[in-house]
mmCIF file of C-alpha atoms in Angstrom:
data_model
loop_
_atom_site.group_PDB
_atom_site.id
_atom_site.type_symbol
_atom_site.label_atom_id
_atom_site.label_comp_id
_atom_site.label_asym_id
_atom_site.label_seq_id
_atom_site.Cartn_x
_atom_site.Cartn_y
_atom_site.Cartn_z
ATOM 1 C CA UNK A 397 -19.055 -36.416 13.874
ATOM 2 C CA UNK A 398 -15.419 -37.107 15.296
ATOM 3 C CA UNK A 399 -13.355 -35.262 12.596
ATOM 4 C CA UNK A 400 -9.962 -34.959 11.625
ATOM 5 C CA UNK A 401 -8.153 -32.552 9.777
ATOM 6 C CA UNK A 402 -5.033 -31.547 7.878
ATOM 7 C CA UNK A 403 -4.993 -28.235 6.491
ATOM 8 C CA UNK A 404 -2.549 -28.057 4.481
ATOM 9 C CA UNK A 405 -2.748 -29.860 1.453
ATOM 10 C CA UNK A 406 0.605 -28.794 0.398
ATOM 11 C CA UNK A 407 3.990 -28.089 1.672
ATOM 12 C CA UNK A 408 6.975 -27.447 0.271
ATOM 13 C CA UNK A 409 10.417 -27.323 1.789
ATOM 14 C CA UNK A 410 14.101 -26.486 1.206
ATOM 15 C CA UNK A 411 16.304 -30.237 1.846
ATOM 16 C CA UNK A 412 18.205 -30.031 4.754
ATOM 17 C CA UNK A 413 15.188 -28.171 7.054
ATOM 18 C CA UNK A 414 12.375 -29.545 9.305
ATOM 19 C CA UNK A 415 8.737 -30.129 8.010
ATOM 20 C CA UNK A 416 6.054 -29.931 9.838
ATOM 21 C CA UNK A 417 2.405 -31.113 9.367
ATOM 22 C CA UNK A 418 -0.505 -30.679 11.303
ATOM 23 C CA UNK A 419 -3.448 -32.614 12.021
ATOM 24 C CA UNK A 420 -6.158 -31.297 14.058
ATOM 25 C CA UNK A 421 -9.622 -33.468 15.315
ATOM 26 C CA UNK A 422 -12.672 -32.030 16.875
ATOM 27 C CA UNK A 423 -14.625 -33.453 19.290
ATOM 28 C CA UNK A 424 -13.361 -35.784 21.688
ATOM 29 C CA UNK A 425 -9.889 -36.492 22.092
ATOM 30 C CA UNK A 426 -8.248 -39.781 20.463
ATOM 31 C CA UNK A 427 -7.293 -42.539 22.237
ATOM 32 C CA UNK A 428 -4.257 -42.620 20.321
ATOM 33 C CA UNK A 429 -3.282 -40.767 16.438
ATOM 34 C CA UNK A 430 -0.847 -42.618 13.596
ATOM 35 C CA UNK A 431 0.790 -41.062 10.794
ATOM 36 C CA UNK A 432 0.920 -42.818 7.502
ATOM 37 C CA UNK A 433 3.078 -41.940 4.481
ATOM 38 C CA UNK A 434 1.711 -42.797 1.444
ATOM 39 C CA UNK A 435 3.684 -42.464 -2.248
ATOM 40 C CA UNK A 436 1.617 -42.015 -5.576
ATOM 41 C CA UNK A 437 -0.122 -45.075 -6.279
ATOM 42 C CA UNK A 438 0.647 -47.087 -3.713
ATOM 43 C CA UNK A 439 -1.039 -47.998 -0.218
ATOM 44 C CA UNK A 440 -0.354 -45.860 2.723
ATOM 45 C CA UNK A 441 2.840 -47.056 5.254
ATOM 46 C CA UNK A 442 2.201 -46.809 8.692
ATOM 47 C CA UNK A 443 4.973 -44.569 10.213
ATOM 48 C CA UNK A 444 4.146 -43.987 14.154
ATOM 49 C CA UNK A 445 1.285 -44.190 16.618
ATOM 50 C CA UNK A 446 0.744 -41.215 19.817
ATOM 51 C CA UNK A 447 -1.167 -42.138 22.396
ATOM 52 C CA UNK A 448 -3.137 -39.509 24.518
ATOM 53 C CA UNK A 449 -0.730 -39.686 27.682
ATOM 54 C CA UNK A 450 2.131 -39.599 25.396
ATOM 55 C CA UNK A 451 3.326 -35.614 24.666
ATOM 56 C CA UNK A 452 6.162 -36.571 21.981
ATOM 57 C CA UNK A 453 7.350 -39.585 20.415
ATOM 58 C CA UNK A 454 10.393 -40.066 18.335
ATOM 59 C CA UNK A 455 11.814 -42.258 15.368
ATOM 60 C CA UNK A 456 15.010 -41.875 13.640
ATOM 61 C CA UNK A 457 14.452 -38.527 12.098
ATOM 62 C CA UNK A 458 10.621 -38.259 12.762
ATOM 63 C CA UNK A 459 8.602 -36.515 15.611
ATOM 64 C CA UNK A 460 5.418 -36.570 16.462
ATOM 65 C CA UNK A 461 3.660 -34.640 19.430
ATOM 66 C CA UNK A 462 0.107 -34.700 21.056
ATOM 67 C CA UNK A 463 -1.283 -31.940 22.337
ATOM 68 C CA UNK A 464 -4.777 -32.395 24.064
ATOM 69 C CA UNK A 465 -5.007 -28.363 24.807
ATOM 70 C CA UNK A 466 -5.045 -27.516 20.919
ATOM 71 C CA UNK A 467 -6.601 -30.914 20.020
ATOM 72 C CA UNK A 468 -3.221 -31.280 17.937
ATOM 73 C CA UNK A 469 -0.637 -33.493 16.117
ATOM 74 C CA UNK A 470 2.497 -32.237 14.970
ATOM 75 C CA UNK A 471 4.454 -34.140 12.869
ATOM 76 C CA UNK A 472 8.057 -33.026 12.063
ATOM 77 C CA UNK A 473 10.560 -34.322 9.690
ATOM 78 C CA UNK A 474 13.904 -33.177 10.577
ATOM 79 C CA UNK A 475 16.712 -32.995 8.176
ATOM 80 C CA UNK A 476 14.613 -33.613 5.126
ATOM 81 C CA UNK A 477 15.744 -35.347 2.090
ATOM 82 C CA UNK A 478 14.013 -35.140 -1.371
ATOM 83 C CA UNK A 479 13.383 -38.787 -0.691
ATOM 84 C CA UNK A 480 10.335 -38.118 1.557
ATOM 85 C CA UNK A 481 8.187 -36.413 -0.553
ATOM 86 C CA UNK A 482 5.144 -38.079 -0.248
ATOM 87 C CA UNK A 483 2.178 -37.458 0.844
ATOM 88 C CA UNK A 484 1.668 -38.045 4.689
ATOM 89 C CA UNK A 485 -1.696 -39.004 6.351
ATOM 90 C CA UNK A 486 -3.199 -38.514 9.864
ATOM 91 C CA UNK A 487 -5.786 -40.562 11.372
ATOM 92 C CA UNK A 488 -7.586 -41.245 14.636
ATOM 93 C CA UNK A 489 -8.802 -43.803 16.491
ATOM 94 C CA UNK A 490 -13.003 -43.930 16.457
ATOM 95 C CA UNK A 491 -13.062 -44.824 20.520
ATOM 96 C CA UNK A 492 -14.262 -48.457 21.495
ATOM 97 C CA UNK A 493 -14.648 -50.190 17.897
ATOM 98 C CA UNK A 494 -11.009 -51.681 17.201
ATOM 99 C CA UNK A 495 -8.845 -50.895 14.234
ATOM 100 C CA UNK A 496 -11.714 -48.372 12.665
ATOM 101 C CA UNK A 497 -9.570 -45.392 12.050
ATOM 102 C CA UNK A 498 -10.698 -41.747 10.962
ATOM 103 C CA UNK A 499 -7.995 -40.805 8.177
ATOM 104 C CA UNK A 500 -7.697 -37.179 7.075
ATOM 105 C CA UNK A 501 -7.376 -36.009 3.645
ATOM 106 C CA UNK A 502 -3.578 -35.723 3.691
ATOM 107 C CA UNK A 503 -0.478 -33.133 3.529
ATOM 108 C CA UNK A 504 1.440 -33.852 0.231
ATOM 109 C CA UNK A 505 5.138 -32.568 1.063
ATOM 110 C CA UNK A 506 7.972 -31.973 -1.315
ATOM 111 C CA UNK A 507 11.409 -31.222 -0.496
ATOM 112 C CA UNK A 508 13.182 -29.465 -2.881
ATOM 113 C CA UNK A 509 17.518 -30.069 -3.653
ATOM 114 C CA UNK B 536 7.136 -61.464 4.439
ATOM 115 C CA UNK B 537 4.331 -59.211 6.063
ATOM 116 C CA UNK B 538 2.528 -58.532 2.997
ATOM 117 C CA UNK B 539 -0.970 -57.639 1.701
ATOM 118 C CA UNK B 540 -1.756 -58.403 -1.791
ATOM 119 C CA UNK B 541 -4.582 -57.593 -3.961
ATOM 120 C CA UNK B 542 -5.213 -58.421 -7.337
ATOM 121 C CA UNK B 543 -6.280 -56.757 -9.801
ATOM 122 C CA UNK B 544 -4.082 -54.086 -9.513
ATOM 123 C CA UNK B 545 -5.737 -51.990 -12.774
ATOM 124 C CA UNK B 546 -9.365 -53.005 -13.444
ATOM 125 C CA UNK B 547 -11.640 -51.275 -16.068
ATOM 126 C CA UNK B 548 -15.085 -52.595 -16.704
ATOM 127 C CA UNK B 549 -18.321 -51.355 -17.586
ATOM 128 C CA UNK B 550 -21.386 -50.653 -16.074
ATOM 129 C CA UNK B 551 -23.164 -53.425 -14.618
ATOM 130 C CA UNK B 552 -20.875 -55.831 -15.455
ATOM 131 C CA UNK B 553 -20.329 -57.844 -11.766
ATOM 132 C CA UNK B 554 -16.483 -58.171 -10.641
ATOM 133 C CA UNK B 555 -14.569 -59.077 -7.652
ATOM 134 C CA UNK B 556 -11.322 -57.480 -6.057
ATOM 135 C CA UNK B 557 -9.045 -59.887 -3.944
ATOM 136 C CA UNK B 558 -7.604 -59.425 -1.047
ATOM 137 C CA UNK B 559 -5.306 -61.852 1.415
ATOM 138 C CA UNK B 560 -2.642 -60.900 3.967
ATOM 139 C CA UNK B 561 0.004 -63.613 5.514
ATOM 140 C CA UNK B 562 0.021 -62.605 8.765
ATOM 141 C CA UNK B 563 -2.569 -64.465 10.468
ATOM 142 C CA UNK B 564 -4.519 -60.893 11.062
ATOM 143 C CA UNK B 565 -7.738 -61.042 12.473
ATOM 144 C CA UNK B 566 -9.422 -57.673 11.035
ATOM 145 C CA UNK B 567 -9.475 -56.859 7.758
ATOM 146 C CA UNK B 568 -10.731 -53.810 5.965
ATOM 147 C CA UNK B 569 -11.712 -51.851 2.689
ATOM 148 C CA UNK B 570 -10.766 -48.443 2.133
ATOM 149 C CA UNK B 571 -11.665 -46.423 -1.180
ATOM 150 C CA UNK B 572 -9.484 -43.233 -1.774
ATOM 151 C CA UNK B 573 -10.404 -40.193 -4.106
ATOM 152 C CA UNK B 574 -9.056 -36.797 -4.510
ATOM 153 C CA UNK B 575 -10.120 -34.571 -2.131
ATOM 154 C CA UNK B 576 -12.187 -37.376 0.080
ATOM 155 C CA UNK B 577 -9.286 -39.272 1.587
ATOM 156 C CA UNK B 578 -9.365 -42.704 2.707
ATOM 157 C CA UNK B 579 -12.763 -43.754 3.470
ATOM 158 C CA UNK B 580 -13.666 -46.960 4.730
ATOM 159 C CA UNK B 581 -16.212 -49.212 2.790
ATOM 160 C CA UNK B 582 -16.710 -52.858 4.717
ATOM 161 C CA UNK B 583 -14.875 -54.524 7.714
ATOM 162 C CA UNK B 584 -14.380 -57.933 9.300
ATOM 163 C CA UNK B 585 -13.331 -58.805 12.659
ATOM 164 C CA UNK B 586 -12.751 -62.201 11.817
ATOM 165 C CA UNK B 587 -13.995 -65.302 9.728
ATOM 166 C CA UNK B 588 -17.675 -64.822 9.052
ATOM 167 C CA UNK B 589 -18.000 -61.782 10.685
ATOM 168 C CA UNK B 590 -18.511 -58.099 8.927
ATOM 169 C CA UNK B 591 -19.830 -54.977 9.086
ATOM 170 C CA UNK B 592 -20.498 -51.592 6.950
ATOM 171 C CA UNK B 593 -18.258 -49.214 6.801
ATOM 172 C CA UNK B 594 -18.991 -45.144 6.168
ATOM 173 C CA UNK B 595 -19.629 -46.118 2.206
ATOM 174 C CA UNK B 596 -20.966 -49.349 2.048
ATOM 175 C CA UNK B 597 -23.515 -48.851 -0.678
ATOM 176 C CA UNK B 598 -22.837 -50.826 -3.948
ATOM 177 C CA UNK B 599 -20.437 -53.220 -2.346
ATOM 178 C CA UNK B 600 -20.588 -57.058 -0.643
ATOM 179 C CA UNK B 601 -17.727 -58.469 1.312
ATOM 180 C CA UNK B 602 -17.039 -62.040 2.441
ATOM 181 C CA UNK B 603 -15.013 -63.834 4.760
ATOM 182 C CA UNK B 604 -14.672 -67.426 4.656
ATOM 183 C CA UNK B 605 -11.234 -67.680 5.931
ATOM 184 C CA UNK B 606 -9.382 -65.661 7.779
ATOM 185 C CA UNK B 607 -6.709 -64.494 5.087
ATOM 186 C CA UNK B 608 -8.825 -63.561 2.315
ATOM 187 C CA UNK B 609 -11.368 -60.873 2.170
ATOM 188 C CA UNK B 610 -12.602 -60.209 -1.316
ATOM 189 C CA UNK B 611 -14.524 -57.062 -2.112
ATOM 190 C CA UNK B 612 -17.434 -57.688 -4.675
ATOM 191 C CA UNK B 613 -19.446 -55.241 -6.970
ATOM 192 C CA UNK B 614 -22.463 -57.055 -8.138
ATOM 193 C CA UNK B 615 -23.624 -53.888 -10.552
ATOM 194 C CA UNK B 616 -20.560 -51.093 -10.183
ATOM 195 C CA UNK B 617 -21.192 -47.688 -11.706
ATOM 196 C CA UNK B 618 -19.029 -45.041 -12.723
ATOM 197 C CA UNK B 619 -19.355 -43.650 -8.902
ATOM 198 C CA UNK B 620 -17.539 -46.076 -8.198
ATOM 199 C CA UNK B 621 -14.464 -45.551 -10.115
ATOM 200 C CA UNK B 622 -11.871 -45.032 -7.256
ATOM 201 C CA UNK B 623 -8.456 -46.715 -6.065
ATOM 202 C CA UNK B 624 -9.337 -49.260 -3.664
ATOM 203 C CA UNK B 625 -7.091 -50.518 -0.649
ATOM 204 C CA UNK B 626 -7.579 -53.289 1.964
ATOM 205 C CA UNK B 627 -5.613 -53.467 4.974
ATOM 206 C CA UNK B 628 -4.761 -55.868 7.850
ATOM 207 C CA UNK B 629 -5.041 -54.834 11.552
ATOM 208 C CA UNK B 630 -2.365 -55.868 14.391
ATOM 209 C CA UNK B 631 -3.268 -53.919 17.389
ATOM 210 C CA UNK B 632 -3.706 -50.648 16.112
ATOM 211 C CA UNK B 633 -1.827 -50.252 13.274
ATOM 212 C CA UNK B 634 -2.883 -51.154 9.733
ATOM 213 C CA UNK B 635 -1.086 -52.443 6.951
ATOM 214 C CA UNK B 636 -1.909 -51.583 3.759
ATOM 215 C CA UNK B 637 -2.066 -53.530 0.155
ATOM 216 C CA UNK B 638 -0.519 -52.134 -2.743
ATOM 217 C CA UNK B 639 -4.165 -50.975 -4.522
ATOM 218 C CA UNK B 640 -6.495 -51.700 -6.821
ATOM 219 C CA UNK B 641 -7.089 -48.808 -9.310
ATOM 220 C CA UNK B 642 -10.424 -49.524 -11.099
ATOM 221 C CA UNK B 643 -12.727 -47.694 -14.018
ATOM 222 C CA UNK B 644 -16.064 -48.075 -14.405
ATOM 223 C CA UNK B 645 -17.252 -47.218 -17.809
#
């Protein structure tokens, strides 16, 4: 089955430093990944979308990158502020079907003052 | 305002006992879906719909109907739940390929 995985479920960080969470997928590669933030109770907010030709993408003070080699997603947070820890979610594409996404289980991230 | 809603937001009922979770967006979306989330399982999706009248099964589509008679509403329906089914339920709304997500539905089933 087309997988995806974070394995971390935890990572904590000093404020002011970069996070970094990883997502890996087996099998073939995505089309395209997203990452998601989602707070305690509350529904998941997308934050950016990768596609396969696409090695690094940018927004404000978030990165992601693609790397089809490692079957990889890095997702960095540079700068990090107590105010995004959350938990952040990965997910794939499932090839032809539209808008079905593979989600993985999550990297819940706290930055520390 | 983009938004997803979903009512109820806290549900508990007991077994058996037949309920329905709402679900509408504003934005004219075309696909709809719902997600169930539990610790250590993720997101997993549980029915979708590609537009009015049409739906299909998610990955855990045992124990739950959908419907979708217009395009802004899709309610999720239990006609029997069990206590497997306690879970925090989401829909979302698809534009291209990003999904927006409601706020959550957090139900117990006694």
């Amino acid at each position: 089955s087309q997988k995806i995985e974070q394995n971390s479920e935890a990572l904590n960080i000093q404020e002011g430093k970069t996070a970094t969470l990883t997502c890996n997928y087996t099998n073939y590669s995505p089309a395209y990944l997203q990452w998601y933030r989602q707070d305690p109770g509350r529904g998941p907010v997308f934050l950016l979308l990768i596609r396969e030709n696409e090695k690094e993408k940018r927004k404000e003070r978030l990165k992601v990158t693609f790397d089809t080699t490692l079957k990889q997603s890095l997702f960095h947070i540079t700068a990090s502020q107590p105010a995004d820890s959350a938990t952040y979610l990965c997910a794939r594409d499932r090839g032809s079907t539209l808008g079905r996404l593979y989600f993985g289980r999550g990297t819940q991230l706290t930055v520390w003052p | 305002e983009a938004q997803v809603t979903q009512n109820p937001r806290y549900l508990i009922t007991v077994t058996g006992k037949k309920l329905t979770v709402t679900c509408s967006q504003n934005m004219n979306h075309e696909y709809m879906s719902w997600y169930r989330q539990d610790p250590g399982l993720g997101l997993r999706q549980i029915y979708y719909s590609m537009n009015v009248e049409v739906t299909d099964k998610g990955d855990v589509p045992e124990g739950y109907k959908v419907s979708r008679k217009e395009k802004r509403n899709f309610p999720l329906i239990l006609e029997s739940p069990s206590p497997n089914q306690t879970s925090l339920y989401f829909c979302a709304s698809t534009v291209g390929d990003t999904q927006y997500f409601g706020p959550g539905t957090r139900l117990t089933v006694l």
